[in-house]
Coordinates of N, CA and C in Angstrom, one line a residue:
Chain A
T1 N 108.3 88.7 105.6 CA 107.7 89.7 104.8 C 107.7 91.0 105.6
Q2 N 108.2 92.1 104.9 CA 108.2 93.4 105.6 C 107.1 94.2 105.2
L3 N 106.2 94.6 106.2 CA 104.9 95.2 105.9 C 105.1 96.7 105.9
L4 N 104.6 97.4 104.9 CA 104.5 98.8 104.8 C 103.1 99.3 104.8
E5 N 102.6 100.0 105.8 CA 101.3 100.4 105.9 C 101.1 101.8 105.5
Q6 N 100.2 102.1 104.6 CA 100.0 103.5 104.2 C 98.7 104.0 104.7
S7 N 98.7 105.3 104.9 CA 97.4 106.0 105.3 C 97.4 107.4 104.7
P8 N 96.2 107.9 104.3 CA 95.0 107.1 104.3 C 95.0 106.2 103.1
Q9 N 94.0 105.3 103.1 CA 93.8 104.3 102.0 C 93.2 105.1 100.8
F10 N 92.3 105.9 101.1 CA 91.6 106.7 100.0 C 91.6 108.2 100.4
L11 N 91.7 109.0 99.4 CA 91.7 110.5 99.6 C 91.1 111.2 98.4
S12 N 90.1 112.0 98.7 CA 89.4 112.7 97.6 C 89.4 114.2 98.1
I13 N 90.1 115.0 97.3 CA 90.2 116.4 97.7 C 89.9 117.3 96.5
Q14 N 89.7 118.6 96.8 CA 89.5 119.6 95.8 C 90.8 120.1 95.2
E15 N 90.8 120.5 94.0 CA 92.0 121.1 93.3 C 92.5 122.3 94.2
G16 N 93.8 122.4 94.4 CA 94.3 123.5 95.2 C 94.6 123.2 96.6
E17 N 94.0 122.1 97.1 CA 94.2 121.7 98.5 C 95.6 121.0 98.7
N18 N 96.1 121.0 99.9 CA 97.3 120.3 100.3 C 96.9 118.9 100.9
L19 N 97.9 118.0 100.8 CA 97.6 116.7 101.4 C 98.9 116.0 101.8
T20 N 98.8 115.1 102.7 CA 100.0 114.3 103.1 C 99.6 112.8 103.2
V21 N 100.5 112.0 102.6 CA 100.3 110.5 102.7 C 101.4 109.9 103.5
Y22 N 101.1 109.0 104.3 CA 102.1 108.4 105.2 C 102.4 106.9 104.9
C23 N 103.6 106.5 105.2 CA 104.0 105.1 104.9 C 104.8 104.7 106.2
N24 N 104.3 103.7 106.9 CA 104.9 103.3 108.1 C 105.2 101.8 108.2
S25 N 106.3 101.5 108.8 CA 106.7 100.1 109.0 C 107.4 99.9 110.3
S26 N 107.4 98.7 110.8 CA 108.1 98.3 112.0 C 109.5 97.9 111.7
S27 N 109.9 97.8 110.4 CA 111.2 97.4 110.0 C 112.0 98.6 109.5
V28 N 113.3 98.4 109.6 CA 114.2 99.5 109.1 C 114.5 99.2 107.6
F29 N 114.5 100.2 106.8 CA 114.8 100.0 105.4 C 116.0 100.8 105.0
S30 N 116.9 100.3 104.1 CA 118.0 101.0 103.7 C 117.6 102.2 102.8
S31 N 116.5 102.1 102.2 CA 116.0 103.2 101.4 C 114.5 103.0 101.3
L32 N 113.7 104.1 100.9 CA 112.3 103.9 100.6 C 112.1 104.7 99.3
Q33 N 111.1 104.2 98.6 CA 110.8 104.8 97.3 C 109.3 105.1 97.3
W34 N 108.9 106.0 96.4 CA 107.5 106.4 96.2 C 107.3 106.2 94.7
Y35 N 106.2 105.5 94.3 CA 105.8 105.2 93.0 C 104.4 105.8 92.8
R36 N 104.0 106.2 91.6 CA 102.7 106.6 91.2 C 102.2 105.7 90.1
Q37 N 101.0 105.2 90.3 CA 100.4 104.3 89.3 C 99.1 104.9 88.8
E38 N 99.0 105.1 87.5 CA 97.8 105.7 86.9 C 97.0 104.5 86.3
P39 N 95.7 104.7 86.2 CA 94.8 103.6 85.7 C 95.3 103.0 84.4
G40 N 95.3 101.7 84.4 CA 95.7 100.9 83.2 C 97.2 100.9 83.0
E41 N 98.0 101.4 83.9 CA 99.5 101.5 83.7 C 100.1 100.8 84.9
G42 N 101.4 100.5 84.8 CA 102.2 100.1 85.9 C 102.8 101.2 86.7
P43 N 103.2 100.9 87.9 CA 103.8 102.0 88.8 C 105.0 102.6 88.2
V44 N 105.2 103.9 88.4 CA 106.4 104.6 87.9 C 107.1 105.3 89.1
L45 N 108.4 105.1 89.2 CA 109.1 105.7 90.3 C 109.1 107.2 90.3
L46 N 108.8 107.8 91.5 CA 108.8 109.2 91.6 C 110.2 109.6 92.3
V47 N 110.5 108.9 93.4 CA 111.7 109.4 94.1 C 112.2 108.2 95.0
T48 N 113.5 108.3 95.3 CA 114.1 107.4 96.3 C 114.8 108.2 97.4
V49 N 114.5 107.9 98.6 CA 115.1 108.6 99.8 C 116.0 107.5 100.5
V50 N 117.2 107.9 100.8 CA 118.2 106.9 101.3 C 118.8 107.3 102.6
T51 N 118.7 108.5 103.1 CA 119.3 108.9 104.4 C 118.2 109.3 105.4
G52 N 118.3 108.7 106.6 CA 117.4 109.1 107.6 C 117.2 110.6 107.8
G53 N 116.0 111.1 107.8 CA 115.8 112.5 107.9 C 115.8 113.3 106.6
E54 N 116.1 112.6 105.5 CA 116.3 113.2 104.2 C 114.9 113.8 103.7
V55 N 115.0 115.0 103.1 CA 113.8 115.6 102.4 C 114.2 115.8 101.0
K56 N 113.3 115.4 100.1 CA 113.5 115.6 98.7 C 112.2 116.3 98.1
K57 N 112.5 117.3 97.2 CA 111.3 117.9 96.6 C 111.3 117.7 95.1
L58 N 110.1 117.5 94.6 CA 109.9 117.2 93.1 C 108.7 118.1 92.8
K59 N 109.1 119.4 92.4 CA 108.0 120.4 92.0 C 107.1 120.5 93.3
R60 N 105.8 120.2 93.2 CA 104.9 120.4 94.3 C 104.9 119.2 95.3
L61 N 105.7 118.2 95.0 CA 105.7 117.1 95.9 C 107.0 117.1 96.8
T62 N 106.8 116.9 98.1 CA 107.9 116.8 99.1 C 107.9 115.5 99.7
F63 N 109.0 114.8 99.7 CA 109.1 113.5 100.3 C 110.1 113.6 101.5
Q64 N 109.7 112.8 102.6 CA 110.6 112.8 103.7 C 110.8 111.4 104.2
F65 N 112.0 111.1 104.6 CA 112.4 109.8 105.1 C 112.6 109.9 106.6
G66 N 111.9 109.1 107.4 CA 112.0 109.3 108.9 C 113.4 109.1 109.4
D67 N 113.7 109.7 110.5 CA 115.1 109.6 111.1 C 115.5 108.1 111.4
A68 N 114.5 107.3 111.8 CA 114.8 105.9 112.1 C 114.8 105.0 110.9
R69 N 114.5 105.6 109.7 CA 114.4 104.9 108.4 C 113.3 103.8 108.5
K70 N 112.2 104.1 109.2 CA 111.1 103.1 109.3 C 109.8 103.7 108.6
D71 N 109.9 105.0 108.3 CA 108.7 105.6 107.8 C 109.0 106.7 106.8
S72 N 108.0 107.1 106.0 CA 108.2 108.2 105.0 C 106.9 108.9 104.8
S73 N 106.9 110.1 104.3 CA 105.7 110.8 104.0 C 105.9 111.5 102.7
L74 N 104.7 111.7 102.1 CA 104.6 112.4 100.8 C 103.6 113.6 101.0
H75 N 104.1 114.8 100.7 CA 103.2 115.9 100.9 C 103.1 116.6 99.5
I76 N 101.8 116.8 99.1 CA 101.5 117.5 97.8 C 100.9 118.8 98.2
T77 N 101.5 119.9 97.6 CA 101.0 121.2 97.7 C 100.2 121.6 96.5
A78 N 99.0 122.2 96.8 CA 98.2 122.7 95.7 C 97.9 121.6 94.7
A79 N 97.2 120.6 95.1 CA 97.0 119.4 94.3 C 96.3 119.8 93.0
Q80 N 96.7 119.1 91.9 CA 96.1 119.3 90.6 C 95.4 118.0 90.2
P81 N 94.4 118.1 89.3 CA 93.8 116.8 88.8 C 94.8 115.8 88.2
G82 N 95.9 116.3 87.7 CA 96.9 115.4 87.1 C 97.6 114.6 88.2
D83 N 97.4 115.0 89.5 CA 98.1 114.2 90.6 C 97.2 113.0 90.9
T84 N 96.1 112.9 90.3 CA 95.2 111.7 90.6 C 95.9 110.4 90.3
G85 N 95.8 109.5 91.2 CA 96.5 108.2 90.9 C 96.6 107.4 92.2
L86 N 97.2 106.2 92.1 CA 97.5 105.4 93.2 C 99.0 105.6 93.6
Y87 N 99.2 106.0 94.9 CA 100.6 106.3 95.3 C 101.0 105.1 96.2
L88 N 102.2 104.6 95.9 CA 102.7 103.4 96.6 C 104.1 103.7 97.1
C89 N 104.3 103.4 98.4 CA 105.7 103.4 98.9 C 106.2 102.0 98.7
A90 N 107.6 102.0 98.7 CA 108.2 100.7 98.5 C 109.6 100.6 99.1
G91 N 109.9 99.5 99.7 CA 111.2 99.3 100.3 C 112.0 98.3 99.5
P92 N 113.0 98.7 98.7 CA 113.8 97.7 97.9 C 114.8 97.0 98.9
E93 N 114.7 95.7 99.0 CA 115.6 95.0 99.8 C 116.0 93.7 99.1
G94 N 117.3 93.5 98.9 CA 117.8 92.3 98.3 C 117.2 92.2 96.9
N95 N 116.6 91.1 96.6 CA 116.1 90.8 95.2 C 114.6 91.1 95.1
Q96 N 114.1 92.0 95.9 CA 112.7 92.3 95.7 C 112.4 93.7 96.2
F97 N 111.2 94.1 95.9 CA 110.6 95.4 96.4 C 109.4 95.1 97.2
Y98 N 109.4 95.5 98.5 CA 108.2 95.4 99.3 C 107.3 96.6 99.1
F99 N 106.1 96.5 98.6 CA 105.2 97.6 98.4 C 104.3 97.8 99.5
G100 N 103.9 99.1 99.7 CA 103.0 99.5 100.7 C 101.5 99.2 100.3
T101 N 100.6 99.4 101.2 CA 99.2 99.1 100.9 C 98.5 100.0 100.0
G102 N 99.1 101.2 99.7 CA 98.6 102.1 98.6 C 97.7 103.1 99.1
T103 N 97.7 104.3 98.5 CA 96.8 105.4 98.8 C 96.3 105.9 97.4
S104 N 94.9 105.8 97.3 CA 94.3 106.2 96.1 C 93.8 107.6 96.2
L105 N 94.4 108.5 95.4 CA 94.2 109.9 95.5 C 93.3 110.4 94.3
T106 N 92.2 111.1 94.6 CA 91.4 111.7 93.5 C 91.4 113.2 93.8
V107 N 91.8 114.0 92.8 CA 91.8 115.4 92.9 C 90.7 115.9 92.0
I108 N 89.7 116.6 92.6 CA 88.5 117.0 91.9 C 88.7 118.4 91.4
P109 N 88.5 118.7 90.0 CA 88.7 120.0 89.5 C 87.7 121.0 90.1
Chain B
D1 N 110.5 103.6 72.6 CA 110.7 102.1 72.9 C 110.1 101.7 74.2
T2 N 109.3 100.7 74.2 CA 108.8 100.2 75.5 C 109.8 99.5 76.3
A3 N 110.0 99.8 77.6 CA 111.1 99.2 78.3 C 110.7 97.8 78.8
V4 N 109.5 97.7 79.4 CA 109.0 96.4 79.8 C 107.7 96.2 79.2
S5 N 107.5 95.2 78.4 CA 106.3 95.0 77.7 C 105.7 93.6 78.0
Q6 N 104.5 93.5 78.3 CA 103.8 92.3 78.6 C 102.6 92.1 77.7
T7 N 102.3 90.9 77.3 CA 101.1 90.6 76.5 C 100.5 89.3 77.0
P8 N 99.1 89.2 77.0 CA 98.2 90.3 76.5 C 98.0 91.3 77.6
K9 N 97.3 92.4 77.2 CA 96.9 93.4 78.2 C 95.6 93.0 78.9
Y10 N 94.8 92.3 78.2 CA 93.5 91.8 78.8 C 93.4 90.3 78.5
L11 N 92.9 89.5 79.4 CA 92.7 88.1 79.2 C 91.5 87.7 80.0
V12 N 90.5 87.2 79.3 CA 89.3 86.7 79.9 C 89.2 85.2 79.5
T13 N 89.0 84.3 80.5 CA 89.0 82.9 80.2 C 88.2 82.2 81.2
Q14 N 87.8 81.0 80.9 CA 87.0 80.2 81.8 C 87.8 79.4 82.9
M15 N 87.1 79.1 83.9 CA 87.8 78.3 85.0 C 88.3 77.0 84.4
G16 N 89.4 76.6 84.9 CA 89.9 75.3 84.4 C 90.9 75.4 83.3
N17 N 90.8 76.5 82.6 CA 91.7 76.7 81.4 C 93.2 76.9 81.8
D18 N 94.1 76.8 80.9 CA 95.5 77.1 81.1 C 95.8 78.3 80.2
K19 N 96.5 79.3 80.8 CA 96.9 80.5 80.0 C 98.3 80.9 80.3
S20 N 98.9 81.7 79.4 CA 100.2 82.2 79.6 C 100.3 83.7 79.4
I21 N 101.1 84.4 80.1 CA 101.4 85.8 80.0 C 102.9 86.0 79.7
K22 N 103.2 86.8 78.6 CA 104.6 86.9 78.2 C 105.1 88.3 78.7
C23 N 106.4 88.3 79.0 CA 107.0 89.6 79.4 C 108.4 89.7 78.8
E24 N 108.8 90.9 78.3 CA 110.1 91.1 77.7 C 110.6 92.5 78.2
Q25 N 111.8 92.6 78.5 CA 112.4 93.9 78.9 C 113.7 94.1 78.0
N26 N 113.8 95.4 77.6 CA 114.9 95.7 76.7 C 115.9 96.7 77.4
L27 N 115.9 96.6 78.8 CA 116.7 97.5 79.6 C 118.1 96.9 80.0
G28 N 118.3 95.6 79.6 CA 119.5 95.0 80.0 C 119.6 94.6 81.4
H29 N 118.4 94.6 82.1 CA 118.4 94.2 83.6 C 118.6 92.7 83.8
D30 N 119.2 92.4 84.9 CA 119.4 91.0 85.3 C 118.3 90.4 86.1
T31 N 117.5 91.2 86.7 CA 116.4 90.7 87.6 C 115.1 91.1 87.0
M32 N 114.2 90.1 87.0 CA 112.8 90.3 86.6 C 111.9 89.7 87.6
Y33 N 110.6 90.2 87.7 CA 109.7 89.9 88.7 C 108.3 89.7 88.1
W34 N 107.5 88.9 88.8 CA 106.0 88.9 88.6 C 105.4 89.3 89.9
Y35 N 104.5 90.3 89.8 CA 103.7 90.8 90.9 C 102.2 90.6 90.6
K36 N 101.4 90.4 91.6 CA 100.0 90.3 91.5 C 99.3 91.5 92.2
Q37 N 98.4 92.2 91.6 CA 97.7 93.3 92.2 C 96.3 92.9 92.3
D38 N 95.8 92.8 93.6 CA 94.5 92.4 93.8 C 93.5 93.6 93.7
S39 N 92.2 93.3 94.0 CA 91.2 94.3 93.9 C 91.4 95.5 94.8
K40 N 92.1 95.3 95.9 CA 92.4 96.4 96.8 C 93.7 97.1 96.5
K41 N 94.2 96.8 95.3 CA 95.4 97.5 94.7 C 96.7 97.1 95.4
F42 N 96.7 96.0 96.3 CA 97.9 95.6 96.9 C 98.8 94.9 95.9
L43 N 100.1 95.3 95.8 CA 101.1 94.7 94.9 C 101.8 93.6 95.7
K44 N 101.7 92.4 95.3 CA 102.4 91.3 96.1 C 103.3 90.6 95.2
I45 N 104.6 90.4 95.6 CA 105.6 89.7 94.8 C 105.1 88.2 94.7
M46 N 105.3 87.7 93.5 CA 105.1 86.3 93.3 C 106.4 85.6 93.0
F47 N 107.2 86.1 92.1 CA 108.4 85.4 91.7 C 109.5 86.5 91.4
S48 N 110.7 86.1 91.7 CA 111.8 87.0 91.3 C 112.9 86.1 90.6
Y49 N 113.4 86.5 89.5 CA 114.4 85.8 88.7 C 115.6 86.7 88.6
N50 N 116.8 86.1 88.8 CA 118.0 86.8 88.5 C 118.9 86.0 87.6
N51 N 119.2 86.6 86.4 CA 120.0 85.9 85.4 C 119.4 84.5 85.1
K52 N 118.1 84.5 84.9 CA 117.3 83.3 84.5 C 117.1 82.3 85.6
E53 N 117.6 82.6 86.8 CA 117.4 81.6 87.9 C 116.4 82.1 88.9
L54 N 115.6 81.2 89.4 CA 114.5 81.6 90.4 C 115.2 82.0 91.7
I55 N 114.9 83.2 92.2 CA 115.4 83.6 93.5 C 114.3 83.6 94.5
I56 N 113.1 84.1 94.2 CA 112.0 84.2 95.1 C 110.8 83.5 94.6
N57 N 110.2 82.7 95.4 CA 108.9 82.1 95.1 C 108.0 82.3 96.3
E58 N 107.2 83.2 96.3 CA 106.4 83.6 97.5 C 105.1 82.9 97.7
T59 N 105.2 81.7 98.2 CA 103.9 80.9 98.6 C 102.9 81.0 97.5
V60 N 103.3 80.8 96.3 CA 102.4 80.9 95.1 C 102.0 79.4 94.8
P61 N 100.7 79.2 94.5 CA 100.3 77.8 94.2 C 101.1 77.3 93.0
N62 N 101.4 76.0 93.0 CA 102.2 75.4 92.0 C 101.5 75.4 90.6
R63 N 100.3 75.9 90.5 CA 99.6 76.0 89.3 C 100.3 77.2 88.5
F64 N 101.0 78.0 89.2 CA 101.7 79.1 88.5 C 103.2 78.7 88.3
S65 N 103.6 78.7 87.0 CA 104.9 78.3 86.7 C 105.6 79.4 85.9
P66 N 106.6 80.1 86.4 CA 107.3 81.0 85.6 C 108.4 80.3 84.8
K67 N 108.8 81.0 83.7 CA 109.8 80.4 82.8 C 110.6 81.5 82.2
S68 N 111.9 81.5 82.4 CA 112.8 82.5 81.8 C 113.7 81.9 80.8
P69 N 113.4 82.0 79.5 CA 114.3 81.4 78.5 C 115.6 82.2 78.3
D70 N 115.6 83.4 78.7 CA 116.8 84.2 78.7 C 116.6 85.4 79.6
K71 N 117.6 86.2 79.9 CA 117.4 87.2 81.0 C 116.5 88.4 80.6
A72 N 116.2 88.4 79.3 CA 115.3 89.5 78.8 C 113.8 89.1 78.9
H73 N 113.5 87.8 79.1 CA 112.2 87.3 79.1 C 111.8 86.6 80.4
L74 N 110.6 86.8 80.8 CA 110.1 86.1 82.0 C 108.6 85.9 81.7
N75 N 108.2 84.6 81.4 CA 106.8 84.3 81.1 C 106.2 83.7 82.3
L76 N 104.8 83.8 82.4 CA 104.1 83.2 83.5 C 103.0 82.3 82.9
H77 N 103.1 81.0 83.2 CA 102.0 80.1 82.8 C 101.2 79.7 84.0
I78 N 99.9 79.7 83.8 CA 98.9 79.4 84.9 C 98.1 78.2 84.4
N79 N 98.1 77.1 85.2 CA 97.3 76.0 84.9 C 96.0 76.0 85.7
S80 N 95.0 75.3 85.2 CA 93.7 75.1 85.9 C 93.2 76.4 86.6
L81 N 93.0 77.4 85.8 CA 92.6 78.7 86.4 C 91.4 78.7 87.3
E82 N 91.5 79.4 88.4 CA 90.4 79.5 89.4 C 89.9 81.0 89.4
L83 N 88.7 81.1 89.9 CA 88.1 82.4 90.0 C 89.0 83.4 90.8
G84 N 89.6 82.9 91.9 CA 90.4 83.7 92.7 C 91.7 84.2 92.0
D85 N 92.0 83.7 90.9 CA 93.2 84.1 90.1 C 92.9 85.5 89.4
S86 N 91.7 85.9 89.4 CA 91.4 87.1 88.7 C 92.1 88.3 89.4
A87 N 92.9 89.0 88.7 CA 93.7 90.1 89.2 C 94.4 90.8 88.1
V88 N 95.2 91.8 88.4 CA 96.1 92.4 87.4 C 97.5 91.9 87.7
Y89 N 98.2 91.3 86.7 CA 99.5 90.8 86.9 C 100.5 91.7 86.2
F90 N 101.6 92.1 87.0 CA 102.6 93.0 86.5 C 103.9 92.3 86.4
C91 N 104.6 92.5 85.3 CA 106.0 92.1 85.1 C 106.8 93.3 85.4
A92 N 108.0 93.1 86.0 CA 108.9 94.2 86.3 C 110.3 93.8 86.1
S93 N 111.2 94.7 86.0 CA 112.6 94.4 86.0 C 113.4 95.4 86.7
S94 N 114.6 95.1 87.2 CA 115.5 96.0 87.8 C 116.9 95.5 87.7
R95 N 117.9 96.4 88.1 CA 119.3 95.9 88.2 C 119.3 95.1 89.5
P96 N 120.3 94.3 89.7 CA 120.4 93.5 91.0 C 120.3 94.5 92.2
G97 N 119.6 94.0 93.2 CA 119.3 94.8 94.4 C 120.5 95.4 95.1
T98 N 120.5 96.7 95.1 CA 121.5 97.5 95.8 C 120.8 98.4 96.9
G99 N 119.5 98.4 97.0 CA 118.8 99.2 97.9 C 118.5 100.6 97.3
N100 N 119.1 100.9 96.2 CA 118.8 102.2 95.6 C 118.5 102.0 94.1
T101 N 117.9 100.9 93.8 CA 117.6 100.6 92.4 C 116.1 100.8 92.1
E102 N 115.8 100.9 90.9 CA 114.4 101.2 90.5 C 113.7 100.0 89.8
A103 N 112.5 99.8 90.1 CA 111.7 98.8 89.4 C 111.0 99.4 88.3
F104 N 111.1 98.8 87.1 CA 110.4 99.2 85.9 C 109.3 98.2 85.6
F105 N 108.1 98.7 85.5 CA 106.9 97.9 85.3 C 106.4 97.9 83.9
G106 N 105.8 96.7 83.5 CA 105.0 96.7 82.3 C 103.6 97.3 82.6
Q107 N 102.8 97.3 81.6 CA 101.5 97.9 81.7 C 100.5 97.0 82.4
G108 N 100.8 95.8 82.7 CA 99.9 94.9 83.4 C 99.1 94.1 82.5
T109 N 98.7 92.9 83.0 CA 97.7 92.1 82.3 C 96.5 91.8 83.2
R110 N 95.4 92.3 82.8 CA 94.2 92.1 83.6 C 93.6 90.8 83.3
L111 N 93.7 89.9 84.2 CA 93.1 88.5 84.0 C 91.8 88.4 84.7
T112 N 90.8 88.0 83.9 CA 89.4 87.7 84.5 C 89.1 86.3 84.2
V113 N 88.8 85.6 85.3 CA 88.4 84.2 85.2 C 86.9 84.1 85.4
V114 N 86.2 83.5 84.5 CA 84.7 83.4 84.6 C 84.2 82.0 84.7

């Protein structure tokens, strides 16, 4: 089993603040993904990063893949209440996806 | 059109009962999964099927039996339900693993065993 540890586990911030979520592993992954899960729904893919050092931007969200392909970060600028949800990193390998421990984000209006 | 649909969305049952959760995907994917999400929100793989064949069985009690009648369907049958089985169960599908593929999830089935 390839373990992906996320930090922080919980995050509660005011609207307009910035935040960063981390995803770390001792294993090398060919790619890492970030999903967002809203209450009562399944996770939905936000982004896939495939190259060590890669940075991808999705509006106010910035994703980075570590140079050694063992870690990733998600930075949100000027958080909005609509960003509230559970953020999961995942490493797709072979016939399965290894999911991180999750970060529950609450953005307070 | 719902890509991955699972039923029921909620299931409340007594200990010792047998129950089934159904899953269907209309994406034409070859690989389907069952995941269990516990109270701490950790998503753990239970089973993975590729073209109706079992690929992964992750130390799941044999009270859990998946069945794939065709590659668009993967159902989960649970015998002799226990309190610890209470969780949200997610069905998902994807194209065969290439490292850059996406998992599509159903809405989940919240199972409560009383």
